[in-house]
Coordinates of C-alpha atoms and ligand atoms in Angstrom, one line a residue:
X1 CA 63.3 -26.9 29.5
X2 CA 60.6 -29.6 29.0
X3 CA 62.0 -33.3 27.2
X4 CA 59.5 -32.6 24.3
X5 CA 61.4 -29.4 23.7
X6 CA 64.8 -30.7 24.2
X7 CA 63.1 -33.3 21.4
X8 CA 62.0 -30.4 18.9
X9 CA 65.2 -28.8 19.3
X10 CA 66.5 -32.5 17.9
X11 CA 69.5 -32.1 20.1
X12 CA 72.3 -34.8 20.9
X13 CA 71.3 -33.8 25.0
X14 CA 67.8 -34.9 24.4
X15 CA 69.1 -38.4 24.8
X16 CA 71.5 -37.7 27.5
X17 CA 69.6 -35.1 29.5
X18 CA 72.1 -35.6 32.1
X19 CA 74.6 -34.5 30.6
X20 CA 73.3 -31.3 28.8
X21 CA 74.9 -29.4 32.0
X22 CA 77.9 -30.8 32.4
X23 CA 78.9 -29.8 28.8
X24 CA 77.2 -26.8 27.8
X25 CA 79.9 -23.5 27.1
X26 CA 82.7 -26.2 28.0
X27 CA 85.6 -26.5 26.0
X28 CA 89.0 -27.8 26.5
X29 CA 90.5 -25.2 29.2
X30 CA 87.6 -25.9 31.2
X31 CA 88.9 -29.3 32.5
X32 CA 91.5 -31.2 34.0
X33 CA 91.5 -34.8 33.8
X34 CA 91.8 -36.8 37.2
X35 CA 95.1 -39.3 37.1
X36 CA 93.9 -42.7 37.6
X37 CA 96.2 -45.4 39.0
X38 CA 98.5 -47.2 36.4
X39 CA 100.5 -50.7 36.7
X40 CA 102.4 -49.5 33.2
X41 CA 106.6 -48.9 34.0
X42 CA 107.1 -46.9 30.6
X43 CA 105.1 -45.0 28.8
X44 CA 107.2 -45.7 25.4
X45 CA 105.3 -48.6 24.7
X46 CA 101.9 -47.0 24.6
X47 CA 100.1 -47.3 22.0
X48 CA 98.4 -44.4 20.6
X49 CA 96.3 -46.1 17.6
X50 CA 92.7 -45.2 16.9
X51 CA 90.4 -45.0 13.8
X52 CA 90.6 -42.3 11.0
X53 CA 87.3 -44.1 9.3
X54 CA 86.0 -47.9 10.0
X55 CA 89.0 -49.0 7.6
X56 CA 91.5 -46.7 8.1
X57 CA 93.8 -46.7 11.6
X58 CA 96.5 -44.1 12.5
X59 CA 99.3 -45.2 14.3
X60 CA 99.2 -41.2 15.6
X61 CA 95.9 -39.8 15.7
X62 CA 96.6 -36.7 14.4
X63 CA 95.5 -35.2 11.1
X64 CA 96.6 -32.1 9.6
X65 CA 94.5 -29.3 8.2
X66 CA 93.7 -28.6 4.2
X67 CA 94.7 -25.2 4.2
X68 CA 97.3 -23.2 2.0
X69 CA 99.5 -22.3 5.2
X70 CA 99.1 -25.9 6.6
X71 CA 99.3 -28.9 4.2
X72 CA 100.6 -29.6 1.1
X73 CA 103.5 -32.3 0.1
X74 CA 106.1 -32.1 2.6
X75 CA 103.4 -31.8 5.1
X76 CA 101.2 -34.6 4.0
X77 CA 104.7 -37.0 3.8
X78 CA 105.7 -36.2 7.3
X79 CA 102.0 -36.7 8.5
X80 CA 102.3 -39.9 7.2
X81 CA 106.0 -40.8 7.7
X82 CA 104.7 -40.5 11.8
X83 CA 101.6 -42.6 11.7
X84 CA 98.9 -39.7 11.0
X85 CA 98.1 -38.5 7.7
X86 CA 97.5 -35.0 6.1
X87 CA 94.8 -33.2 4.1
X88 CA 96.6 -31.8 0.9
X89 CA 94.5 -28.2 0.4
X90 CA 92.2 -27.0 -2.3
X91 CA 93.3 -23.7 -2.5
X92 CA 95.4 -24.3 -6.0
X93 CA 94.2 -25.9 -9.4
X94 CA 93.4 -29.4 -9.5
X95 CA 95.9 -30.3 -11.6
X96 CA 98.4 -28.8 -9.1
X97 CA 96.6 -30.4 -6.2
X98 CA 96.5 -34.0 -7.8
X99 CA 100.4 -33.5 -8.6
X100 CA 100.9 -32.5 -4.7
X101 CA 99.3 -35.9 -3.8
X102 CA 101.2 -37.9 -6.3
X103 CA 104.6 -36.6 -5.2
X104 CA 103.3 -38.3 -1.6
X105 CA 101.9 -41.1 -2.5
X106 CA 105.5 -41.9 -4.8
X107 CA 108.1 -40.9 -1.9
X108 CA 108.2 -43.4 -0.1
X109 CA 107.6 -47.0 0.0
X110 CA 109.7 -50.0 -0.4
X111 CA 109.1 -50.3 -4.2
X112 CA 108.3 -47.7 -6.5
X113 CA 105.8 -49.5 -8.3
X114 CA 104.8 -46.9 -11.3
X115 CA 108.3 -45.0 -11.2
X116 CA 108.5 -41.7 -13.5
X117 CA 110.3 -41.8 -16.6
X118 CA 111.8 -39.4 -19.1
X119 CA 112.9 -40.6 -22.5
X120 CA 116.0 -40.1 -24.2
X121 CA 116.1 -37.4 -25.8
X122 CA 115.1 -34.9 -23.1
X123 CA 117.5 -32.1 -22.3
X124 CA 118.8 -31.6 -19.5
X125 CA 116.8 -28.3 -19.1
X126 CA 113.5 -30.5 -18.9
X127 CA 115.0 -33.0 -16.6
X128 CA 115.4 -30.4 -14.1
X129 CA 112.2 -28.8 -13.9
X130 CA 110.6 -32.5 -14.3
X131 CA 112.6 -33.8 -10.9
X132 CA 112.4 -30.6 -9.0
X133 CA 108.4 -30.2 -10.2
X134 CA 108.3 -33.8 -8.6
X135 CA 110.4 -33.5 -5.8
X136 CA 112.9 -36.6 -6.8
X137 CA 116.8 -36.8 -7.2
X138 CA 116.6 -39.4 -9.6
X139 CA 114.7 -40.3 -13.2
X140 CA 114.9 -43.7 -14.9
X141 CA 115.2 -43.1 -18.7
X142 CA 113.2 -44.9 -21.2
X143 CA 114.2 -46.1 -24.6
X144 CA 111.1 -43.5 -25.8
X145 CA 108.5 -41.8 -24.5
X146 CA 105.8 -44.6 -23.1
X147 CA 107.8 -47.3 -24.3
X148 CA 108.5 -48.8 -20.5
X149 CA 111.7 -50.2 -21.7
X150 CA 114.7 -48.8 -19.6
X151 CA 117.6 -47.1 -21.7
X152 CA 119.5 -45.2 -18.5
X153 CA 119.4 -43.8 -15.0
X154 CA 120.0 -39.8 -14.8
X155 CA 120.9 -38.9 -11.2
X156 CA 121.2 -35.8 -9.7
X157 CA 124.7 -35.9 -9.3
X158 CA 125.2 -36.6 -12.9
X159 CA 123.0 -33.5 -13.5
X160 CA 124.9 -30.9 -14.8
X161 CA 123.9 -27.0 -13.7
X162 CA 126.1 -25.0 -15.9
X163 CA 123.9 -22.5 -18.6
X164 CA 126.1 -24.0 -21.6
X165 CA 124.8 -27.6 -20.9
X166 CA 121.1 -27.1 -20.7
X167 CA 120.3 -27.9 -24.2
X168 CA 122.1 -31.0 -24.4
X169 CA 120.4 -34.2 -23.8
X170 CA 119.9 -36.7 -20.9
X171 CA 121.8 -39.4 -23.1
X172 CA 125.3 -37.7 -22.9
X173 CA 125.0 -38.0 -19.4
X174 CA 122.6 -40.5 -17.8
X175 CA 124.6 -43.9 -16.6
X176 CA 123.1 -46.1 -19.6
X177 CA 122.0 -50.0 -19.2
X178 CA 124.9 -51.6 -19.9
X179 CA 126.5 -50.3 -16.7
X180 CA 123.4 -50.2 -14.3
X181 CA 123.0 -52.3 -11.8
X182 CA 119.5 -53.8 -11.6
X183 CA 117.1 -55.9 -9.8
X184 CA 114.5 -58.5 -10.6
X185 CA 110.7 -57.5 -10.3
X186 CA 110.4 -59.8 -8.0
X187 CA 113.5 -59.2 -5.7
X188 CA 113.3 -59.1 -1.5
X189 CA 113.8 -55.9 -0.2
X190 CA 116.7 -57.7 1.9
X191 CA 118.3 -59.0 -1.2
X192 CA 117.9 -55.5 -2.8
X193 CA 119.6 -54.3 0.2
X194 CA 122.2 -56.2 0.1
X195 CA 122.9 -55.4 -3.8
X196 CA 122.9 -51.4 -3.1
X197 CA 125.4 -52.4 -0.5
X198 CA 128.1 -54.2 -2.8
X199 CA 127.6 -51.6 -5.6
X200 CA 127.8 -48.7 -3.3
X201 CA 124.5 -47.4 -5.6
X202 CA 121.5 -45.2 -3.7
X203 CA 118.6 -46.6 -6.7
X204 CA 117.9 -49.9 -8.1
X205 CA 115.9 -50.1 -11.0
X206 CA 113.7 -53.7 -11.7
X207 CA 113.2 -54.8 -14.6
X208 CA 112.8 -58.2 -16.6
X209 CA 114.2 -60.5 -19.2
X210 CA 113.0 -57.8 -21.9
X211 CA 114.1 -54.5 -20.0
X212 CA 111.0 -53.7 -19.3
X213 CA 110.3 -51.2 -15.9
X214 CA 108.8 -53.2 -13.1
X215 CA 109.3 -50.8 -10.5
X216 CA 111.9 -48.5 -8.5
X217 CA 113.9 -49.7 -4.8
X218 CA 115.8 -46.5 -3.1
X219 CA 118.4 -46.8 -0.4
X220 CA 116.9 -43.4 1.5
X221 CA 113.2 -45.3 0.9
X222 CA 114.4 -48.8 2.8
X223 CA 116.0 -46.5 5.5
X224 CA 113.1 -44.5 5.8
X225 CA 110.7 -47.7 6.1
X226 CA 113.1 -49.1 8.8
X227 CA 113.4 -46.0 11.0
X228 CA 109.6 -45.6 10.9
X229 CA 107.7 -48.9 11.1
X230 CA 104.2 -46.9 12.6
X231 CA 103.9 -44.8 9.3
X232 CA 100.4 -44.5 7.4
X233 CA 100.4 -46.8 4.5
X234 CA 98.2 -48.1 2.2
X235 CA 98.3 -51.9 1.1
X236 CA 101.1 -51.3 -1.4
X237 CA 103.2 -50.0 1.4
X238 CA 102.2 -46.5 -0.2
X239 CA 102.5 -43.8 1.9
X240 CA 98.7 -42.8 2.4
X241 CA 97.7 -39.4 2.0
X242 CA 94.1 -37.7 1.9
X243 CA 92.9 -34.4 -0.2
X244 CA 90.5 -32.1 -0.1
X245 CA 87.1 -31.1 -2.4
X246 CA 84.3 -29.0 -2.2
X247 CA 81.0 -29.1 -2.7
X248 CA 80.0 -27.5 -5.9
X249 CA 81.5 -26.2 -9.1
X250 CA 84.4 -28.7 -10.3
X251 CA 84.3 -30.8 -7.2
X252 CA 83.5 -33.9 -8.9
X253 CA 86.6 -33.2 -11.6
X254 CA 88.8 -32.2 -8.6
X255 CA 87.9 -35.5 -6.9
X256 CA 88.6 -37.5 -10.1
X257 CA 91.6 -35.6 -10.8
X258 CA 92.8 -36.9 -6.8
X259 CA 91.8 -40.0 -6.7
X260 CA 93.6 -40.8 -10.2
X261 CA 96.7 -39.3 -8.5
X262 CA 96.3 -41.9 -5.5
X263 CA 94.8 -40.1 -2.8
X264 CA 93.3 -41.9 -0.5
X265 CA 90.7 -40.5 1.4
X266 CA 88.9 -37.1 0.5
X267 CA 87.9 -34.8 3.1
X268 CA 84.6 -33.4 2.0
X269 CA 85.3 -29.7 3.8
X270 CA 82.7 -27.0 3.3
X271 CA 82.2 -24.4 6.2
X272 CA 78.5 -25.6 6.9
X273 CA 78.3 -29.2 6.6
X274 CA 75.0 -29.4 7.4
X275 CA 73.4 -28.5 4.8
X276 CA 71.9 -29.5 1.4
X277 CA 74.6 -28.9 -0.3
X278 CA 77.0 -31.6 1.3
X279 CA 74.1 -34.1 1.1
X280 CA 73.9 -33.8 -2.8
X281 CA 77.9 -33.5 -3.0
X282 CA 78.1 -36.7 -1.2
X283 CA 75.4 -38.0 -3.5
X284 CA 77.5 -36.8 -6.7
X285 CA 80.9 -38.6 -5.2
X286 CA 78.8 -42.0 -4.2
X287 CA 77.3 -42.0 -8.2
X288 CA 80.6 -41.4 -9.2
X289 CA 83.3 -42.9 -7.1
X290 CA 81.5 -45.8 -5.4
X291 CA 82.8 -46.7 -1.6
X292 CA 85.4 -44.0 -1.6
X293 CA 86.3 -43.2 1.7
X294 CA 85.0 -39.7 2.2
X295 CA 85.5 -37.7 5.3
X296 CA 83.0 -34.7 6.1
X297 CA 82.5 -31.7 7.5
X298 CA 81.9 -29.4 9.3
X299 CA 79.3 -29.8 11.7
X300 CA 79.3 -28.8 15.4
X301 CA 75.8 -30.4 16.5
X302 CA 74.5 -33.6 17.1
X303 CA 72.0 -33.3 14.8
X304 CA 74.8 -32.5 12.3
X305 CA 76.5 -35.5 13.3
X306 CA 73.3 -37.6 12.7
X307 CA 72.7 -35.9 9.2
X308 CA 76.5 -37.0 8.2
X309 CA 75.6 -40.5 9.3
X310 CA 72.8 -40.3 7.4
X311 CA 74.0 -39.2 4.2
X312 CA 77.2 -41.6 4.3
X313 CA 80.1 -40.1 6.2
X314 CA 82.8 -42.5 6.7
X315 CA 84.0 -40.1 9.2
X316 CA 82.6 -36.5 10.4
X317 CA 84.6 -33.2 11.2
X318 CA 83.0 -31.9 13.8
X319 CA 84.2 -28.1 14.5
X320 CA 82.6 -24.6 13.8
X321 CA 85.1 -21.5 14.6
X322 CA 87.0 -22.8 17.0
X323 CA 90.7 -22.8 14.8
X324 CA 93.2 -19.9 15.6
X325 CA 92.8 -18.7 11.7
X326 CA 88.7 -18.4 12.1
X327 CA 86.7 -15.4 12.3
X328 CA 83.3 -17.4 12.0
X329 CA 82.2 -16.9 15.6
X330 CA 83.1 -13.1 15.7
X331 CA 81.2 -12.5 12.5
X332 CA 78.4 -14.8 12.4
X333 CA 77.3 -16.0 16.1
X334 CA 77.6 -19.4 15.0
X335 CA 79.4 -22.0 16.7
X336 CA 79.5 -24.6 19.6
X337 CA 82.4 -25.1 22.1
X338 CA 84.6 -27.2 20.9
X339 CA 84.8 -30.0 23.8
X340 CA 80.9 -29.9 24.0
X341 CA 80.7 -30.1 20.3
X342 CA 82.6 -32.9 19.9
X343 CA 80.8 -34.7 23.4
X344 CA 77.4 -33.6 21.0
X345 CA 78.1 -35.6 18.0
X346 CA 79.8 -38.5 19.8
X347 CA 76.1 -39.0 21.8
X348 CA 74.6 -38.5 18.9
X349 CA 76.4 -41.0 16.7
X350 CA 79.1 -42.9 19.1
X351 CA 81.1 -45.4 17.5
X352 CA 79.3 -45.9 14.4
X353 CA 81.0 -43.0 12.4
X354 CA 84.4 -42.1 13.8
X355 CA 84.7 -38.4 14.7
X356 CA 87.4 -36.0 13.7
X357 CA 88.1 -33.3 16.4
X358 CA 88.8 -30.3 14.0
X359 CA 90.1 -26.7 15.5
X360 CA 90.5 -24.8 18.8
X361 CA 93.8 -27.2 20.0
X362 CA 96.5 -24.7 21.9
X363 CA 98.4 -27.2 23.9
X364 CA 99.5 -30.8 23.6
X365 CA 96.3 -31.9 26.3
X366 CA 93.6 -30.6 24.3
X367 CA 94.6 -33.6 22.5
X368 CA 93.8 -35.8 24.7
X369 CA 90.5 -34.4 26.2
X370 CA 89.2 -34.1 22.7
X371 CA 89.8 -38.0 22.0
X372 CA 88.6 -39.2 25.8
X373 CA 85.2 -37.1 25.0
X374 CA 84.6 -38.4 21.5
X375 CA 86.8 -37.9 19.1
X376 CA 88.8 -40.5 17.2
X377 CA 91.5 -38.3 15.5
X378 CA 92.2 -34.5 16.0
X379 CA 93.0 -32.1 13.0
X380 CA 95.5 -29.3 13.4
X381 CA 96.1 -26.0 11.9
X382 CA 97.9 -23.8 14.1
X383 CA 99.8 -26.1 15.8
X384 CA 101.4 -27.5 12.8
X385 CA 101.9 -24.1 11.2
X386 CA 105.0 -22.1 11.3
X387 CA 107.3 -25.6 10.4
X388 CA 109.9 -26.3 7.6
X389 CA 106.8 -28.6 5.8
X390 CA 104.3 -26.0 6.3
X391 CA 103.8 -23.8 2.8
X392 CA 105.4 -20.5 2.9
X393 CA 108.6 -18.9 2.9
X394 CA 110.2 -18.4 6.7
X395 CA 110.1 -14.4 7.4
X396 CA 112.1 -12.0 9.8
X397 CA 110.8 -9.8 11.8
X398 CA 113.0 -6.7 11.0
X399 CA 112.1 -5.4 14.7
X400 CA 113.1 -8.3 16.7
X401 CA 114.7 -10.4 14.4
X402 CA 112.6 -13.1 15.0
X403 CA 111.7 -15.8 12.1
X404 CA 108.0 -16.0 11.3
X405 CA 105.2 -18.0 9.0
X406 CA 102.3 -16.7 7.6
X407 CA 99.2 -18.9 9.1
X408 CA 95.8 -17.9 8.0
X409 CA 92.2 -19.1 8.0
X410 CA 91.4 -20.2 4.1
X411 CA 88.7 -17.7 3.7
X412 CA 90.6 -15.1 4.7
X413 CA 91.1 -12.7 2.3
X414 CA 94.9 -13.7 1.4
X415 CA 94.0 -17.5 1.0
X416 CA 90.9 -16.5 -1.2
X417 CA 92.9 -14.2 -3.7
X418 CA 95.3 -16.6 -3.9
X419 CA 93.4 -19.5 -4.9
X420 CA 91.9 -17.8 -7.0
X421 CA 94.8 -16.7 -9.0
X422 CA 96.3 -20.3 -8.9
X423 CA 93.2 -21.8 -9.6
X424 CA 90.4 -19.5 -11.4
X425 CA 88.2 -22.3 -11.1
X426 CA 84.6 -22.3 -10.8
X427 CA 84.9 -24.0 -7.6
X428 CA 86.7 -21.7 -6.0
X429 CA 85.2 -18.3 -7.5
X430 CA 82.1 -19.8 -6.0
X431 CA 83.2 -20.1 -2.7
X432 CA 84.8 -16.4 -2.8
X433 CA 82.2 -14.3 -4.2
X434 CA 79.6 -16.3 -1.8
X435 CA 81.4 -16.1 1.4
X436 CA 82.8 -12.7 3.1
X437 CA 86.0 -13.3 5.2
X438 CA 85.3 -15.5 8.4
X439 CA 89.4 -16.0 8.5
X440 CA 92.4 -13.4 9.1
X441 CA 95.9 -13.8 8.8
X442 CA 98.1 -13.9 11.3
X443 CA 102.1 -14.8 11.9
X444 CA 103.3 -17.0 14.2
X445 CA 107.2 -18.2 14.8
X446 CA 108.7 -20.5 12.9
X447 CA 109.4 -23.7 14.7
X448 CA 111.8 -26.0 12.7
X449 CA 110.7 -29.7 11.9
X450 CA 107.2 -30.6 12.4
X451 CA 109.4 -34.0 13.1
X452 CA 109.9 -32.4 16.3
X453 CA 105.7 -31.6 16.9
X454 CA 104.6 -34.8 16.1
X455 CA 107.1 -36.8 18.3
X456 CA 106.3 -34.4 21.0
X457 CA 102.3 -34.7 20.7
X458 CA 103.1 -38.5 20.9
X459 CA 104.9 -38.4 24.1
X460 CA 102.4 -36.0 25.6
X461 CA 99.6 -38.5 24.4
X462 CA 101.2 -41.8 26.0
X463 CA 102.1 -39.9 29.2
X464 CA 98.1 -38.9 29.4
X465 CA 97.3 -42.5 28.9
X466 CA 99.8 -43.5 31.7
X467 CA 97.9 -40.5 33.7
X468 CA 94.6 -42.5 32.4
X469 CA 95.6 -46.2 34.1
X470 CA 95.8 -47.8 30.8
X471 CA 98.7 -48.8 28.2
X472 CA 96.7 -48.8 25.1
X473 CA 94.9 -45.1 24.0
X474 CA 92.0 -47.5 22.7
X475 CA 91.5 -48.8 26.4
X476 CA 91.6 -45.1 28.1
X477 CA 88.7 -43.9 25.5
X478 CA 86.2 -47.2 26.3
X479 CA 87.0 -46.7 30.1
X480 CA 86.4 -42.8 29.7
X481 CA 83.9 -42.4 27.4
X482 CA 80.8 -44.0 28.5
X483 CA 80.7 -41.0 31.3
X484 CA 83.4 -38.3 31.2
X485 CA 81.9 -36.6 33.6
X486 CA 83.1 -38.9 35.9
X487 CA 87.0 -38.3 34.8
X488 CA 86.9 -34.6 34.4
X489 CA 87.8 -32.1 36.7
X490 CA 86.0 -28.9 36.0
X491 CA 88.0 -25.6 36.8
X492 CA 87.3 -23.0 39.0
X493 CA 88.9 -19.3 37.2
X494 CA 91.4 -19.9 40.5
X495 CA 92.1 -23.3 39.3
X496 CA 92.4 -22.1 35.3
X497 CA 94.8 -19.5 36.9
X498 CA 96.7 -22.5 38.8
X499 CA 97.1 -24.7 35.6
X500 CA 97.8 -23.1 32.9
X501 CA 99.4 -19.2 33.6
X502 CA 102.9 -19.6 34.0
Ligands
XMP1 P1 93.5 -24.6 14.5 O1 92.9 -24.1 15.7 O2 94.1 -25.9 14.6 O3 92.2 -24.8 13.5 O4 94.4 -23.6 13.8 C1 92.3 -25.3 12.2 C2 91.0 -25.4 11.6 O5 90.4 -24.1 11.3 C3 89.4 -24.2 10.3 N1 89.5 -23.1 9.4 C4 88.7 -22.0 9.3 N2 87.6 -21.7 10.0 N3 87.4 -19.7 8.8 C5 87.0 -20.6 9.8 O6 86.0 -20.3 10.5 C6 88.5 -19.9 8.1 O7 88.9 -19.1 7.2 C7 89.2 -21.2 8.3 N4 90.3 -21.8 7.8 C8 90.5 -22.9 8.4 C9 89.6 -25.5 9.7 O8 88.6 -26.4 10.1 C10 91.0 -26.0 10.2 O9 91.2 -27.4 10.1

């Protein structure tokens, strides 16, 4: 092929001609990577930091997907409690969405700064459904609804479950002021510590001179925050967490809606990113929303990539039909492979606009190979799916007796229905009745903690760094990525055989 035609074809190879063979129909089991001498003694220390977006680093570069059987709360906490961050789905109303990302963004920080409140008054009845609703074991009580000024503390354990009691009021049996003990607005979490020590108490309310709320300290929260000093946070010492819109119908309410709840970065996730529809959704969120950070996607192209630069991507997603849930390839032709993909949109863009690797990883090293080639983070469906903080109930096979989740691609059939029966929304009727299935359903065993994943991916990440001569992931890409080609060992179906059957 001719350079002008490359040139027509506006293709990220165009300006790497060199390269265009090396890649081409690669993707991540087509490569080993060759071990490079190291001086490092322990690979414990290694740091595994890079960039979600310009502003935004994760202490684990690891993302997890917006989809029903994926990410919502307990996902998007643990994503965070571990350094990387999770996409809270759209497949659900926005008000239930924006709720999903508040219960995050309040779990867990040092202070509670806006803590929820009941008033007296409230029966017991409504206190339960508020704290389970918001996934909390305790609720400060306020002298009336609004008023800020602290009456009581209702615990769980104070909480009483019997049928008799549920009409009878917080008030009866919430531990009131007189006998709480409180700290000052302005107290050190040292000194706070020290206080829920003496008084053997798990929650220590702030307030001031007038008894007015200033904020919320909880024992399990200044445990947490010691036990995990690499987690995501924003400035407030927030746990950060990100959402997902569309691009059409209520997007722009939905985004509101998030952002008002505390989100902080919303991933912009239609099937074909690049297109004019993302360009004017972009356009709606930047009238609306100013510099908020918004991720986008997907594109699998380095013309894609360009055209997300273009139009104001803080970060792009690059993947089309790689994930284990997608059907997009086997209906519709279209696709790239994922590891030339991703090597596509970093030529095309490099470090201007970080790149999010987004489908297709089966093992702990496509990780690795995906962030030496280009990316900057990886997003993960499949490999997160089948946990405790995944959404869905654990099932048993009645045959084997093995314990299952339900994972499926978000246009499959089952995730469409559903959204559509939580949500009904414009936004997502839209997206149903334009889009036949490109996703299936499928179960896969249930695994436990995602705890477990996530401090396994790290190991395997800081052991492929040691294999890559360098203690920081940050020095491994700039060595590596200039000319991969030069690192990459690319297998023979013998050598496939040799590496990965076992
Ligand atoms: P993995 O391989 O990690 O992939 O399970 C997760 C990614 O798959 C994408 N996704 C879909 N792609 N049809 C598709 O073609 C679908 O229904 C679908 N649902 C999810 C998505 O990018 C996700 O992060």
């Amino acid at each position: 092929m001719t350079t002008s035609r490359r040139q027509n074809l506006d293709d990220a190879f165009a300006a790497a001609p060199d390269e265009s063979a090396f890649w081409t129909g690669r993707t991540f089991d087509d490569f080993l990577f060759r071990p490079q001498k190291t001086d490092s003694q322990t690979r414990r220390t290694i740091s595994v930091k890079s960039l979600l977006t310009a502003e935004i680093a994760l202490d684990l570069p690891i993302v997890s997907s917006n989809m029903d059987s994926v990410t919502g709360a307990d996902m998007a906490r643990a994503m965070a409690m571990h350094g990387g961050i999770g996409v809270v789905h759209r497949g659900m109303s926005i008000e239930r969405q924006a709720s999903e990302v508040a219960v995050v963004k309040r779990s867990q920080s040092a202070v509670i700064a806006s803590p929820l409140c009941l008033p007296l008054g409230t029966t017991i009845h409504q206190a339960r459904r508020f704290t389970r609703q918001h996934g909390i074991t305790g609720i400060l009580i306020e002298t009336a609804s609004g008023s800020n000024l602290l009456a009581g503390l209702l615990s769980n354990r104070d909480t009483p479950v019997q049928d008799a009691d549920q009409d009878r009021v917080v008030d009866e049996f919430m531990t009131p002021l007189s006998r709480l003990v409180t700290g000052a607005p302005d107290i050190s979490t040292d000194e706070a510590e020290r206080l829920m020590f003496e008084h053997r108490i798990e929650r220590l309310p702030l307030i001031d001179g007038a008894n007015r709320i200033h904020g919320l300290i909880t024992r399990r929260d200044i445990n947490l925050n010691r036990k995990q000093p690499g987690a995501s946070k924003d400035n407030a010492g927030h746990l950060r967490c990100a959402a997902a819109v569309g691009a059409r119908g209520d997007y722009l309410e939905r985004a509101a809606a998030l952002l008002e709840a505390g989100a902080d970065l919303l991933f912009v996730d239609i099937a074909h990113g690049h297109s004019a529809m993302m360009e004017q959704a972009v356009a709606g969120l930047r009238g609306q929303f100013g510099s908020v950070p918004l991720v986008c996607g997907n594109v699998a192209t380095g013309a894609g990539a360009r055209f997300m630069r273009e139009i104001g991507a803080d970060a792009i997603k690059v993947g089309v039909g790689p994930g284990r849930g997608c059907r997009t390839r086997l209906e519709t032709a279209a696709g790239v492979p994922q590891l030339q993909a991703i090597r596509e949109a970093y030529l095309a863009v490099g470090d201007s606009v970080p790149i999010v690797a987004d489908g297709g990883v089966k093992t702990d090293k496509d990780i690795f190979l995906a962030l030496i080639c280009g990316a900057s983070t990886v997003m993960l469906g499949s490999a997160l799916s089948g946990t405790d903080e995944a959404p869905g109930q654990v099932i048993q096979d009645p045959a084997t007796h093995m314990k299952k989740k339900i994972y499926r691609g978000m246009t499959s059939p089952e995730a469409v229905l559903e959204a559509l029966y939580d949500s009904g929304s414009s936004d997502e009727r839209d997206a149903a009745l334009d889009v036949p299935p490109e996703g299936q359903e499928i179960q896969v065993p249930y695994r436990g903690s995602v705890s477990t994943i996530l401090q396994r991916i790290r190991g395997h990440l800081q052991s492929s760094v040691s294999y890559g001569g360098e203690t920081t992931l940050a020095a491994v890409r700039a060595k590596v990525l200039p000319d991969p080609s030069a690192f990459l060992v690319p297998l023979s179906a013998a050598a496939r055989i040799e590496s990965f059957e076992r």
